[in-house]
Amino acid sequence: MIGDPVRLKTAALLVLLGLLTMLAGIGQLTFWAPSETVTASVPSDTKAAPLTVIDQKLIALHDGPVKIKIQGEGNFIVATGRPDDVEAWVGETAHNTLTGVSADQKSLEVSSADGEATAPSPAGSDLWVSTEDASGDLDYTWNPPADGEWSLLVAGDGTQPAPSSISMTFPNNATTPWAVPLIVLGIIIILIGAALPFIAKALSNRRKHDDDEPRDGGETTTLPVQSSTAKSPGVEAPTTQSPTVQPPTVQPPTVQPPAGNKGRRPGAGAEGPTLRITALAATMAAVLVGGTAVAAQATTTPEATTTSSAAADAEAATPVMLESQLQRILEQVASTVDAADAAKDAAKLAPRVDKMELQIRTQNYKIRSAVSAYEPRMPVRATKLQSSVISTKRDWPRTVFALTQGEGNVVPQVLTLVQLSPRENYKLWGSAPLQPGTNFPSFPIPRNGTEPVPASDSTGLAYSGNEALEILSEMLTNPESPNRSKLADGQSSPYIAGALAYQADTVKNGTSANFKFTHTPVTNQTVVLKTADGGAVVVGRLDFAFEGTPKAAGDKLVLEDDSAVFAGGKETTTGMVLNFAESVAVYIPPAGSADPMKLVAATRGLVGASFK
């Protein structure tokens, strides 16, 4: 009877322990729960710099939306770009980089780099996927514009210090992994404590029942065993033989416990079940805690490794821009060209047009200013983007193609856009209308980008880009070129046929002069991008020179009005040279293909004329 109070006290203690454990778990989910967000700020003693970079590792430090609060004087901009684009634009300019959060999660870690004291304004750069303009202060919620890594650039006009008061609010990743295990463990302990008196009573009744059962005897004593010849008490041994008496063999008594107590340790009374039940609870708690730790480790470590690997693979072939960027750039190029065409002012082309396209349009304006009937250059449109060809070559210069058609475009035209350096914008280098009856080749989807190929490299291709332009130029120069079979349709190609017919008619009609025609590739303006079928499209420039020399003294050559604008007159007895720039695009089949090359797009423009 002494054990009953002990059992009740033990049960009460277990119930109390369970309640406390369960309350601890509930507390972690309620009044002890960590804050949903944490806010960290740039230290006040951070050195001023014209540019501030928010590193992609800091942006991606926590899952979920990141809120950024920026306060500064005057106007400033927050630009979103790929990490390598932001780094390339910053260049050698002094800047601060926000790289992480301090251990107490109250301060942002800042790395400062010395350099040039000023930079151009980052506003309007083609590198940025998006920008946020602000004056005084900005509350900005970061959302990635696409997959992959992104950084932010904060700057004023590049001459003044960038805003230094920056704070970032992240979702709090602090978790309460013990909350549920503690609640479950507390319930288990309470149940054990509540059941303990009943379990102990049942065990006690069982022991009592066992004690009441009849037994073979309590303790059993094994008596000494005598030899068969030994004399029994009260019996007289026979006298016929000499008695041989052997000393009795005595064995120590063997005591066997009652059947009901078999296997019990000495001293194990009413406390035994209690100890075993408590041990069971401890074991279950250890299993719960251990299982939680193992599960957490199993889900965290592989996920981090996989994410890192996937990010590295994605970054390795990242296109130089998103399609939304290309659309924005095309709209700005088209607007610039429209304004210049309307005013016949080449100076207006400078922000968005360069190389061959700048030369052809500039000369077109000169001719149209003197010859009103001269045909203008085909307009550049961005309203209907039929195909985007975006390179994955992330160093500079960068090139993209676009197939567009809009008002004034009888057929779609291939536009070639080139960015020479990070702080320069894309400019239109060339435009060429698609050949009638020709389909533009299929390219990988814009978000995957297109692999560029060096113009001299024929790896995986039937011909290199340089070889393709050489074959084309040879066919345009010589109608009997031995390489005619390498280019589809030969002379029946609309552009090739037209060029050869123009040259033949000139020779036929110019009986008093000798003529020479040459088409020469300009190798430093050749771009090659891979197509979806493993082939490629090469876009480049040919210089077309048309020379005429009188056959005899006194013979004259008469120029057209458009050529006379550049030559300064219409007649010559010494000879003349007309110069054209040809913009062409040629499809090259993959290596091993039996298909010939195909002239995809082509046009030419008069760019000069002179007398010998």
Coordinates of C-alpha atoms in Angstrom, one line a residue:
M1 CA 0.0 0.0 0.0
I2 CA 3.0 2.3 0.4
G3 CA 3.5 2.3 -3.4
D4 CA 0.1 3.8 -4.3
P5 CA 1.0 7.4 -3.2
V6 CA 4.3 7.1 -5.0
R7 CA 2.6 6.1 -8.2
L8 CA 0.1 8.9 -7.9
K9 CA 2.8 11.5 -7.3
T10 CA 4.8 10.1 -10.3
A11 CA 1.6 10.3 -12.5
A12 CA 1.0 13.9 -11.4
L13 CA 4.6 14.9 -12.2
L14 CA 4.3 13.3 -15.6
V15 CA 1.1 15.1 -16.4
L16 CA 2.6 18.4 -15.2
L17 CA 5.7 17.7 -17.3
G18 CA 3.6 17.0 -20.3
L19 CA 1.6 20.1 -19.9
L20 CA 4.7 22.2 -19.6
T21 CA 6.2 20.5 -22.7
M22 CA 3.0 21.0 -24.7
L23 CA 2.8 24.7 -23.6
A24 CA 6.4 25.2 -24.7
G25 CA 5.5 23.9 -28.2
I26 CA 2.4 26.0 -28.4
G27 CA 4.4 29.1 -27.3
Q28 CA 6.8 28.7 -30.1
L29 CA 3.9 28.9 -32.5
T30 CA 2.2 31.9 -30.8
F31 CA 3.7 34.3 -28.3
W32 CA 7.3 33.1 -28.7
A33 CA 7.0 32.9 -32.5
P34 CA 9.7 34.9 -34.4
S35 CA 8.7 38.0 -36.4
E36 CA 7.5 37.3 -40.0
T37 CA 10.1 39.8 -41.4
V38 CA 13.5 41.2 -40.6
T39 CA 14.8 44.7 -41.6
A40 CA 18.4 45.5 -42.2
S41 CA 19.9 48.9 -43.0
V42 CA 23.1 50.3 -44.5
P43 CA 25.4 51.5 -41.7
S44 CA 25.3 55.3 -41.3
D45 CA 29.1 55.5 -41.6
T46 CA 29.2 54.0 -45.1
K47 CA 31.5 55.9 -47.4
A48 CA 29.7 57.9 -50.1
A49 CA 30.0 56.7 -53.8
P50 CA 28.3 57.6 -57.1
L51 CA 27.0 54.1 -57.5
T52 CA 25.5 51.4 -55.2
V53 CA 25.1 47.8 -56.3
I54 CA 22.7 45.4 -54.5
D55 CA 24.3 42.1 -55.1
Q56 CA 22.2 39.2 -56.4
K57 CA 23.3 37.0 -53.4
L58 CA 21.7 39.5 -51.0
I59 CA 18.5 39.7 -53.1
A60 CA 18.2 35.9 -53.1
L61 CA 19.2 35.5 -49.5
H62 CA 15.6 34.8 -48.4
D63 CA 12.8 33.3 -50.3
G64 CA 9.8 35.5 -50.9
P65 CA 9.4 39.2 -51.8
V66 CA 12.0 41.7 -50.7
K67 CA 11.0 45.2 -49.8
I68 CA 13.6 48.0 -50.4
K69 CA 13.3 51.5 -49.0
I70 CA 15.6 54.1 -50.4
Q71 CA 15.9 57.7 -49.3
G72 CA 18.2 60.2 -50.9
E73 CA 18.4 63.8 -52.2
G74 CA 17.1 64.6 -55.6
N75 CA 16.3 62.2 -58.4
F76 CA 17.7 58.7 -58.5
I77 CA 17.2 55.4 -60.4
V78 CA 17.0 51.8 -59.4
A79 CA 18.0 49.6 -62.4
T80 CA 17.6 45.8 -62.8
G81 CA 20.1 43.8 -64.8
R82 CA 22.1 40.6 -64.9
P83 CA 25.0 40.6 -62.4
D84 CA 27.6 40.6 -65.2
D85 CA 25.9 43.4 -67.0
V86 CA 25.7 45.6 -63.8
E87 CA 29.4 44.8 -63.1
A88 CA 30.4 45.7 -66.7
W89 CA 28.5 49.0 -66.6
V90 CA 29.9 50.0 -63.2
G91 CA 33.4 49.3 -64.6
E92 CA 36.1 51.3 -62.9
T93 CA 33.8 53.7 -61.1
A94 CA 33.9 53.9 -57.3
H95 CA 31.0 52.1 -55.8
N96 CA 29.5 50.4 -52.8
T97 CA 28.2 46.8 -53.0
L98 CA 25.6 45.5 -50.5
T99 CA 26.6 41.9 -50.1
G100 CA 24.8 40.4 -47.1
V101 CA 23.2 40.8 -43.7
S102 CA 25.0 40.9 -40.3
A103 CA 24.7 38.2 -37.7
D104 CA 22.1 40.1 -35.7
Q105 CA 20.1 40.8 -39.0
K106 CA 20.0 44.5 -38.3
S107 CA 22.7 45.8 -40.6
L108 CA 23.5 45.3 -44.3
E109 CA 27.1 44.3 -45.0
V110 CA 28.8 46.8 -47.4
S111 CA 31.9 46.4 -49.5
S112 CA 33.5 49.6 -50.9
A113 CA 35.6 49.9 -54.0
D114 CA 37.6 53.0 -54.9
G115 CA 37.8 54.2 -58.5
E116 CA 36.6 57.0 -60.8
A117 CA 34.6 59.7 -59.0
T118 CA 31.9 60.0 -61.6
A119 CA 30.0 57.9 -64.2
P120 CA 27.5 58.6 -66.9
S121 CA 23.8 58.5 -65.9
P122 CA 22.6 54.9 -66.1
A123 CA 19.2 56.0 -67.1
G124 CA 18.2 54.8 -70.6
S125 CA 20.8 52.1 -70.8
D126 CA 19.8 49.0 -72.9
L127 CA 21.4 46.7 -70.3
W128 CA 18.5 47.2 -67.9
V129 CA 15.5 45.0 -68.0
S130 CA 13.5 47.5 -66.0
T131 CA 14.1 50.8 -64.1
E132 CA 12.4 52.6 -61.2
D133 CA 12.7 56.4 -61.1
A134 CA 12.3 58.2 -57.9
S135 CA 12.8 61.6 -56.2
G136 CA 13.6 61.8 -52.5
D137 CA 12.4 58.4 -51.4
L138 CA 11.2 55.1 -52.9
D139 CA 9.5 52.0 -51.5
Y140 CA 10.3 49.2 -53.9
T141 CA 9.2 45.6 -53.9
W142 CA 11.7 43.3 -55.7
N143 CA 10.3 40.7 -58.0
P144 CA 12.6 38.9 -60.5
P145 CA 11.6 39.7 -64.1
A146 CA 12.7 36.3 -65.3
D147 CA 14.6 33.2 -64.2
G148 CA 18.2 33.5 -63.3
E149 CA 20.3 35.8 -61.2
W150 CA 19.7 39.6 -61.0
S151 CA 21.4 42.6 -59.4
L152 CA 20.3 46.1 -58.7
L153 CA 22.1 49.4 -59.4
V154 CA 21.2 52.5 -57.4
A155 CA 22.5 55.8 -58.7
G156 CA 21.7 59.5 -59.2
D157 CA 23.0 61.3 -62.3
G158 CA 26.5 59.6 -61.9
T159 CA 28.1 62.8 -60.6
Q160 CA 26.4 63.0 -57.2
P161 CA 26.6 60.4 -54.5
A162 CA 24.1 57.6 -54.7
P163 CA 21.4 57.5 -52.0
S164 CA 23.1 56.1 -48.8
S165 CA 19.9 55.5 -46.8
I166 CA 18.9 52.0 -47.8
S167 CA 17.0 49.4 -45.9
M168 CA 15.8 46.0 -46.9
T169 CA 13.0 43.9 -45.4
F170 CA 13.2 40.2 -45.9
P171 CA 10.9 37.3 -45.0
N172 CA 12.2 35.9 -41.7
N173 CA 13.6 32.4 -42.4
A174 CA 13.7 31.7 -38.7
T175 CA 11.7 28.5 -38.0
T176 CA 10.3 26.7 -34.9
P177 CA 11.3 23.1 -35.7
W178 CA 10.7 22.0 -32.0
A179 CA 7.1 23.3 -31.8
V180 CA 5.2 20.3 -33.2
P181 CA 7.5 17.7 -31.6
L182 CA 7.2 19.4 -28.2
I183 CA 3.4 19.5 -28.5
V184 CA 3.3 15.8 -29.6
L185 CA 5.7 14.8 -26.9
G186 CA 3.8 16.7 -24.2
I187 CA 0.5 14.9 -25.2
I188 CA 2.3 11.5 -25.0
I189 CA 3.7 12.3 -21.6
I190 CA 0.3 13.5 -20.3
L191 CA -1.3 10.3 -21.6
I192 CA 1.4 8.2 -19.9
G193 CA 1.0 10.1 -16.7
A194 CA -2.8 9.7 -16.8
A195 CA -2.6 6.0 -17.5
L196 CA 0.2 5.2 -15.0
P197 CA -2.1 4.5 -11.9
F198 CA -4.2 2.1 -13.9
I199 CA -1.3 0.3 -15.4
A200 CA 0.4 0.0 -12.0
K201 CA -2.8 -1.3 -10.4
A202 CA -3.2 -3.9 -13.1
L203 CA 0.4 -5.1 -12.7
S204 CA -0.1 -5.2 -8.9
N205 CA -3.3 -7.3 -9.2
R206 CA -1.5 -9.7 -11.5
R207 CA 1.3 -10.2 -9.0
K208 CA -1.2 -10.8 -6.3
H209 CA -3.0 -13.4 -8.4
D210 CA 0.2 -15.1 -9.1
D211 CA 1.0 -15.3 -5.4
D212 CA -2.3 -16.9 -4.6
E213 CA -1.8 -19.8 -7.0
P214 CA -0.6 -23.2 -5.5
R215 CA 3.1 -23.9 -5.9
D216 CA 5.3 -27.0 -5.8
G217 CA 6.9 -25.7 -2.7
G218 CA 8.7 -22.7 -1.7
E219 CA 12.3 -23.4 -1.3
T220 CA 13.6 -26.9 -2.3
T221 CA 16.5 -28.5 -0.5
T222 CA 18.4 -31.3 -2.1
L223 CA 19.4 -33.8 0.6
P224 CA 22.8 -35.6 0.7
V225 CA 22.8 -38.8 -1.5
Q226 CA 24.2 -42.0 0.2
S227 CA 25.8 -44.9 -1.4
S228 CA 23.5 -48.0 -2.1
T229 CA 25.6 -50.0 0.4
A230 CA 25.4 -47.5 3.2
K231 CA 23.6 -48.6 6.3
S232 CA 20.2 -47.1 6.8
P233 CA 19.4 -45.8 10.2
G234 CA 18.1 -48.5 12.5
V235 CA 19.1 -51.3 10.1
E236 CA 21.9 -53.5 11.0
A237 CA 24.4 -54.4 8.2
P238 CA 24.9 -58.1 7.3
T239 CA 27.8 -59.7 9.0
T240 CA 28.9 -62.0 6.2
Q241 CA 31.2 -59.4 4.6
S242 CA 33.4 -56.7 6.0
P243 CA 31.4 -53.5 5.8
T244 CA 32.7 -51.0 3.2
V245 CA 31.5 -47.6 4.3
Q246 CA 31.7 -44.6 1.8
P247 CA 31.4 -41.2 3.2
P248 CA 28.2 -39.5 2.1
T249 CA 28.3 -36.9 -0.7
V250 CA 26.7 -33.8 0.4
Q251 CA 25.5 -31.0 -2.1
P252 CA 24.7 -27.5 -1.0
P253 CA 21.0 -26.7 -0.9
T254 CA 19.6 -25.1 -4.0
V255 CA 17.0 -22.5 -3.4
Q256 CA 14.6 -21.8 -6.3
P257 CA 12.4 -18.7 -6.2
P258 CA 8.6 -19.0 -6.5
A259 CA 7.3 -19.2 -10.0
G260 CA 5.6 -15.8 -9.8
N261 CA 8.8 -13.9 -8.9
K262 CA 11.0 -15.6 -11.5
G263 CA 13.3 -13.1 -13.3
R264 CA 12.7 -10.2 -10.9
R265 CA 15.7 -8.3 -9.6
P266 CA 16.0 -8.0 -5.9
G267 CA 14.5 -4.8 -4.7
A268 CA 12.3 -4.3 -7.8
G269 CA 9.0 -3.6 -6.3
A270 CA 6.2 -1.2 -7.2
E271 CA 8.7 1.3 -8.7
G272 CA 9.6 -1.0 -11.6
P273 CA 6.7 -0.3 -14.0
T274 CA 7.1 3.4 -13.3
L275 CA 10.7 3.4 -14.3
R276 CA 10.0 1.3 -17.4
I277 CA 7.2 3.7 -18.5
T278 CA 9.4 6.8 -17.9
A279 CA 12.2 5.2 -19.9
L280 CA 9.7 4.5 -22.7
A281 CA 8.7 8.1 -22.8
A282 CA 12.3 9.3 -22.9
T283 CA 13.0 6.9 -25.8
M284 CA 10.0 8.1 -27.8
A285 CA 11.1 11.7 -27.2
A286 CA 14.6 10.9 -28.5
V287 CA 13.1 9.2 -31.6
L288 CA 10.9 12.2 -32.3
V289 CA 13.8 14.7 -31.9
G290 CA 16.2 12.6 -33.8
G291 CA 13.7 12.0 -36.6
T292 CA 13.0 15.7 -36.9
A293 CA 16.7 16.5 -37.2
V294 CA 17.3 13.9 -39.8
A295 CA 14.3 15.0 -41.8
A296 CA 15.5 18.6 -41.8
Q297 CA 18.9 17.6 -42.9
A298 CA 17.6 15.4 -45.7
T299 CA 15.4 18.1 -47.2
T300 CA 17.8 21.0 -46.9
T301 CA 21.2 19.9 -48.1
P302 CA 20.3 18.3 -51.5
E303 CA 17.9 21.2 -52.3
A304 CA 20.7 23.7 -51.9
T305 CA 23.1 21.7 -54.1
T306 CA 20.5 21.2 -56.8
T307 CA 19.5 24.9 -56.9
S308 CA 23.1 26.0 -57.1
S309 CA 23.9 23.6 -59.9
A310 CA 20.8 24.6 -61.9
A311 CA 21.6 28.3 -61.5
A312 CA 25.1 27.8 -62.7
D313 CA 23.8 25.9 -65.8
A314 CA 21.3 28.5 -66.6
E315 CA 23.8 31.4 -66.2
A316 CA 26.2 29.7 -68.6
A317 CA 24.0 30.2 -71.6
T318 CA 22.0 33.3 -70.6
P319 CA 20.7 35.4 -73.6
V320 CA 22.1 38.9 -73.7
M321 CA 18.6 40.3 -73.3
L322 CA 14.9 39.4 -72.7
E323 CA 12.5 39.7 -75.6
S324 CA 10.8 42.6 -73.8
Q325 CA 14.1 44.5 -73.8
L326 CA 14.5 43.9 -77.6
Q327 CA 11.0 45.2 -78.2
R328 CA 11.8 48.3 -76.2
I329 CA 15.1 48.8 -78.1
L330 CA 13.4 48.3 -81.5
E331 CA 10.7 50.9 -80.7
Q332 CA 13.5 53.4 -79.8
V333 CA 15.4 52.6 -83.0
A334 CA 12.3 52.9 -85.2
S335 CA 11.4 56.2 -83.6
T336 CA 14.9 57.6 -84.2
V337 CA 15.0 56.5 -87.8
D338 CA 11.5 57.9 -88.5
A339 CA 12.4 61.3 -87.1
A340 CA 15.7 61.4 -89.2
D341 CA 13.9 60.1 -92.4
A342 CA 11.3 62.8 -92.1
A343 CA 13.8 65.6 -91.6
K344 CA 16.4 64.1 -93.9
D345 CA 18.8 64.8 -91.1
A346 CA 21.6 62.3 -90.6
A347 CA 22.6 63.9 -87.2
K348 CA 19.3 62.5 -85.8
L349 CA 20.4 59.0 -86.6
A350 CA 23.5 59.1 -84.4
P351 CA 21.9 57.8 -81.2
R352 CA 20.6 54.6 -82.7
V353 CA 22.1 54.0 -86.2
D354 CA 25.7 53.1 -87.2
K355 CA 28.0 51.5 -89.8
M356 CA 26.4 50.5 -93.1
E357 CA 22.9 51.6 -92.2
L358 CA 24.1 55.1 -91.1
Q359 CA 26.2 55.4 -94.3
I360 CA 23.3 54.4 -96.6
R361 CA 20.7 56.6 -95.0
T362 CA 23.0 59.6 -94.8
Q363 CA 23.7 59.3 -98.5
N364 CA 20.1 58.7 -99.3
Y365 CA 19.2 62.0 -97.6
K366 CA 21.8 63.8 -99.7
I367 CA 20.4 62.4 -102.9
R368 CA 16.7 63.1 -101.9
S369 CA 17.6 66.6 -101.0
A370 CA 18.7 67.2 -104.6
V371 CA 16.6 64.7 -106.5
S372 CA 13.0 64.8 -105.2
A373 CA 12.0 61.7 -107.2
Y374 CA 14.7 59.5 -105.6
E375 CA 13.2 56.6 -103.6
P376 CA 13.7 56.8 -99.8
R377 CA 15.1 54.0 -97.8
M378 CA 12.7 51.3 -96.5
P379 CA 11.4 52.5 -93.1
V380 CA 12.3 50.6 -89.9
R381 CA 9.3 49.3 -88.0
A382 CA 8.9 47.6 -84.6
T383 CA 5.1 47.2 -84.5
K384 CA 5.2 43.6 -85.8
L385 CA 8.1 41.5 -84.5
Q386 CA 8.0 38.3 -86.3
S387 CA 11.2 36.7 -85.1
S388 CA 13.8 37.4 -82.4
V389 CA 17.3 36.1 -82.7
I390 CA 19.2 36.8 -79.4
S391 CA 22.8 35.9 -78.9
T392 CA 24.2 34.1 -75.8
K393 CA 27.6 35.7 -76.3
R394 CA 27.8 37.8 -73.2
D395 CA 31.1 39.7 -73.9
W396 CA 31.2 42.6 -76.2
P397 CA 30.3 43.4 -79.0
R398 CA 26.9 41.8 -78.8
T399 CA 24.5 41.2 -81.7
V400 CA 20.8 40.4 -82.1
F401 CA 18.7 40.0 -85.2
A402 CA 15.0 40.9 -85.6
L403 CA 12.6 40.2 -88.3
T404 CA 9.9 43.0 -88.4
Q405 CA 7.2 44.2 -90.8
G406 CA 5.0 47.2 -90.5
E407 CA 3.6 50.2 -92.4
G408 CA 5.8 50.8 -95.5
N409 CA 7.4 47.3 -95.4
V410 CA 6.2 45.4 -98.5
V411 CA 8.0 42.4 -97.1
P412 CA 9.5 41.7 -93.7
Q413 CA 13.0 43.0 -93.1
V414 CA 16.0 41.6 -91.2
L415 CA 17.4 44.1 -88.8
T416 CA 20.9 43.7 -87.3
L417 CA 21.5 45.4 -83.9
V418 CA 24.9 45.7 -82.3
Q419 CA 26.1 46.9 -78.9
L420 CA 29.8 47.7 -78.9
S421 CA 30.3 48.2 -75.2
P422 CA 28.4 48.1 -71.9
R423 CA 27.8 51.8 -71.7
E424 CA 26.7 52.2 -75.3
N425 CA 23.3 51.3 -76.6
Y426 CA 22.4 49.0 -79.4
K427 CA 22.6 50.5 -82.8
L428 CA 21.1 49.5 -86.2
W429 CA 24.0 48.3 -88.4
G430 CA 22.0 47.0 -91.3
S431 CA 18.6 46.3 -92.7
A432 CA 17.6 44.0 -95.6
P433 CA 14.2 43.0 -97.0
L434 CA 13.4 39.3 -97.0
Q435 CA 13.7 37.8 -100.5
P436 CA 10.3 37.2 -102.1
G437 CA 9.2 33.6 -101.7
T438 CA 11.8 33.0 -98.9
N439 CA 11.1 32.0 -95.4
F440 CA 13.3 33.2 -92.5
P441 CA 15.1 30.3 -90.9
S442 CA 13.9 28.9 -87.5
F443 CA 16.0 29.9 -84.5
P444 CA 15.9 28.7 -80.8
I445 CA 13.3 30.5 -78.7
P446 CA 14.4 33.9 -77.3
R447 CA 14.6 32.8 -73.7
N448 CA 17.1 30.2 -74.6
G449 CA 19.2 32.4 -76.8
T450 CA 21.2 31.6 -79.9
E451 CA 24.8 30.4 -80.0
P452 CA 27.1 32.8 -82.0
V453 CA 29.8 31.4 -84.3
P454 CA 33.1 33.2 -85.3
A455 CA 32.9 34.2 -89.0
S456 CA 35.9 32.1 -89.8
D457 CA 34.7 29.0 -88.1
S458 CA 33.0 26.2 -90.2
T459 CA 32.7 23.7 -87.3
G460 CA 29.4 21.9 -87.7
L461 CA 28.5 24.0 -90.8
A462 CA 28.8 23.4 -94.5
Y463 CA 30.7 26.6 -94.8
S464 CA 32.0 29.3 -92.6
G465 CA 30.4 32.7 -92.6
N466 CA 33.3 34.2 -94.5
E467 CA 33.2 31.4 -97.1
A468 CA 29.5 31.9 -97.6
L469 CA 29.9 35.7 -98.3
E470 CA 32.9 34.9 -100.6
I471 CA 30.8 32.5 -102.7
L472 CA 27.9 35.0 -102.9
S473 CA 30.2 37.8 -104.0
E474 CA 31.8 35.6 -106.6
M475 CA 28.4 34.7 -108.0
L476 CA 27.4 38.4 -108.2
T477 CA 30.6 39.3 -110.0
N478 CA 30.8 36.3 -112.4
P479 CA 27.6 34.8 -113.8
E480 CA 29.6 31.7 -114.8
S481 CA 31.0 31.1 -111.3
P482 CA 32.1 27.5 -110.7
N483 CA 30.4 27.8 -107.2
R484 CA 27.0 28.4 -108.5
S485 CA 25.7 25.1 -107.3
K486 CA 26.6 26.0 -103.7
L487 CA 23.9 28.7 -103.5
A488 CA 20.3 27.8 -104.0
D489 CA 18.6 28.8 -107.3
G490 CA 21.8 30.4 -108.6
Q491 CA 20.9 33.2 -111.0
S492 CA 17.2 32.8 -110.4
S493 CA 17.4 34.3 -107.0
P494 CA 15.6 37.6 -107.3
Y495 CA 18.5 39.7 -105.9
I496 CA 21.2 37.8 -107.7
A497 CA 19.3 37.8 -111.0
G498 CA 18.6 41.5 -110.7
A499 CA 22.2 42.4 -110.0
L500 CA 23.5 40.3 -112.9
A501 CA 20.8 41.8 -115.2
Y502 CA 21.8 45.4 -114.2
Q503 CA 25.4 44.7 -114.9
A504 CA 24.7 43.0 -118.3
D505 CA 22.4 45.8 -119.4
T506 CA 25.1 48.4 -118.5
V507 CA 27.7 46.6 -120.6
K508 CA 25.3 46.1 -123.5
N509 CA 24.2 49.8 -123.6
G510 CA 27.5 51.3 -122.9
T511 CA 29.2 50.6 -126.2
S512 CA 31.7 53.4 -125.8
A513 CA 33.1 52.3 -122.5
N514 CA 34.6 49.4 -120.7
F515 CA 33.0 48.4 -117.4
K516 CA 34.2 46.3 -114.4
F517 CA 32.1 45.1 -111.5
T518 CA 33.4 43.8 -108.2
H519 CA 31.6 42.6 -105.0
T520 CA 33.8 42.4 -102.0
P521 CA 32.9 41.2 -98.4
V522 CA 33.6 43.5 -95.5
T523 CA 34.8 41.0 -93.0
N524 CA 34.7 43.2 -89.9
Q525 CA 30.9 43.6 -90.1
T526 CA 30.1 39.9 -90.4
V527 CA 27.9 38.2 -87.8
V528 CA 27.0 34.5 -87.7
L529 CA 24.3 33.0 -85.4
K530 CA 23.2 29.3 -85.2
T531 CA 19.8 28.2 -86.4
A532 CA 17.5 25.7 -84.7
D533 CA 18.5 22.9 -87.2
G534 CA 22.2 23.2 -86.5
G535 CA 22.8 25.5 -89.5
A536 CA 23.5 29.3 -89.3
V537 CA 22.6 32.6 -90.7
V538 CA 25.4 35.0 -91.7
V539 CA 24.6 38.7 -92.0
G540 CA 27.2 41.0 -93.5
R541 CA 28.1 43.7 -95.9
L542 CA 29.5 43.6 -99.5
D543 CA 31.1 46.6 -101.2
F544 CA 29.9 46.8 -104.8
A545 CA 32.2 48.9 -107.0
F546 CA 31.1 49.7 -110.6
E547 CA 33.9 51.2 -112.7
G548 CA 33.6 52.7 -116.2
T549 CA 36.4 53.9 -118.6
P550 CA 35.9 55.5 -122.1
K551 CA 37.1 53.2 -124.9
A552 CA 38.5 56.0 -127.0
A553 CA 39.6 59.6 -126.7
G554 CA 36.6 61.9 -126.8
D555 CA 34.1 59.3 -125.5
K556 CA 31.9 60.4 -122.7
L557 CA 30.3 58.7 -119.7
V558 CA 27.0 60.2 -118.5
L559 CA 25.9 59.6 -114.9
E560 CA 22.4 59.4 -113.6
D561 CA 21.1 62.3 -111.4
D562 CA 21.6 60.3 -108.2
S563 CA 25.3 59.5 -108.9
A564 CA 25.9 63.1 -110.1
V565 CA 25.1 64.3 -106.6
F566 CA 28.3 62.7 -105.3
A567 CA 30.5 63.1 -108.4
G568 CA 29.8 66.8 -108.8
G569 CA 28.8 66.5 -112.4
K570 CA 27.1 64.2 -114.9
E571 CA 29.7 63.8 -117.7
T572 CA 33.3 62.5 -117.7
T573 CA 35.9 61.6 -120.4
T574 CA 38.3 60.1 -117.9
G575 CA 36.2 57.5 -116.2
M576 CA 34.1 57.1 -113.1
V577 CA 33.5 54.8 -110.1
L578 CA 30.1 54.2 -108.4
N579 CA 30.0 52.7 -104.9
F580 CA 27.2 50.7 -103.4
A581 CA 26.8 49.1 -100.0
E582 CA 25.0 45.7 -100.0
S583 CA 23.4 44.3 -96.9
V584 CA 22.9 40.5 -97.2
A585 CA 21.8 37.5 -95.1
V586 CA 22.7 33.9 -96.2
Y587 CA 21.5 30.7 -94.6
I588 CA 24.2 28.0 -94.2
P589 CA 23.1 24.4 -93.8
P590 CA 24.7 22.2 -91.2
A591 CA 27.7 20.0 -92.0
G592 CA 26.8 16.9 -94.0
S593 CA 23.6 18.4 -95.5
A594 CA 23.1 18.0 -99.2
D595 CA 21.1 21.3 -99.4
P596 CA 22.8 24.4 -100.9
M597 CA 23.0 27.7 -99.2
K598 CA 20.2 30.2 -99.6
L599 CA 20.2 34.0 -99.9
V600 CA 17.6 35.0 -97.3
A601 CA 17.7 38.8 -97.6
A602 CA 19.5 41.5 -99.6
T603 CA 19.4 45.1 -100.7
R604 CA 21.9 47.8 -101.8
G605 CA 22.2 51.5 -101.5
L606 CA 24.3 54.0 -103.4
V607 CA 26.9 55.5 -101.1
G608 CA 29.3 57.3 -103.4
A609 CA 30.4 58.3 -106.9
S610 CA 33.5 59.9 -108.3
F611 CA 35.4 60.7 -111.5
K612 CA 38.8 59.3 -112.2

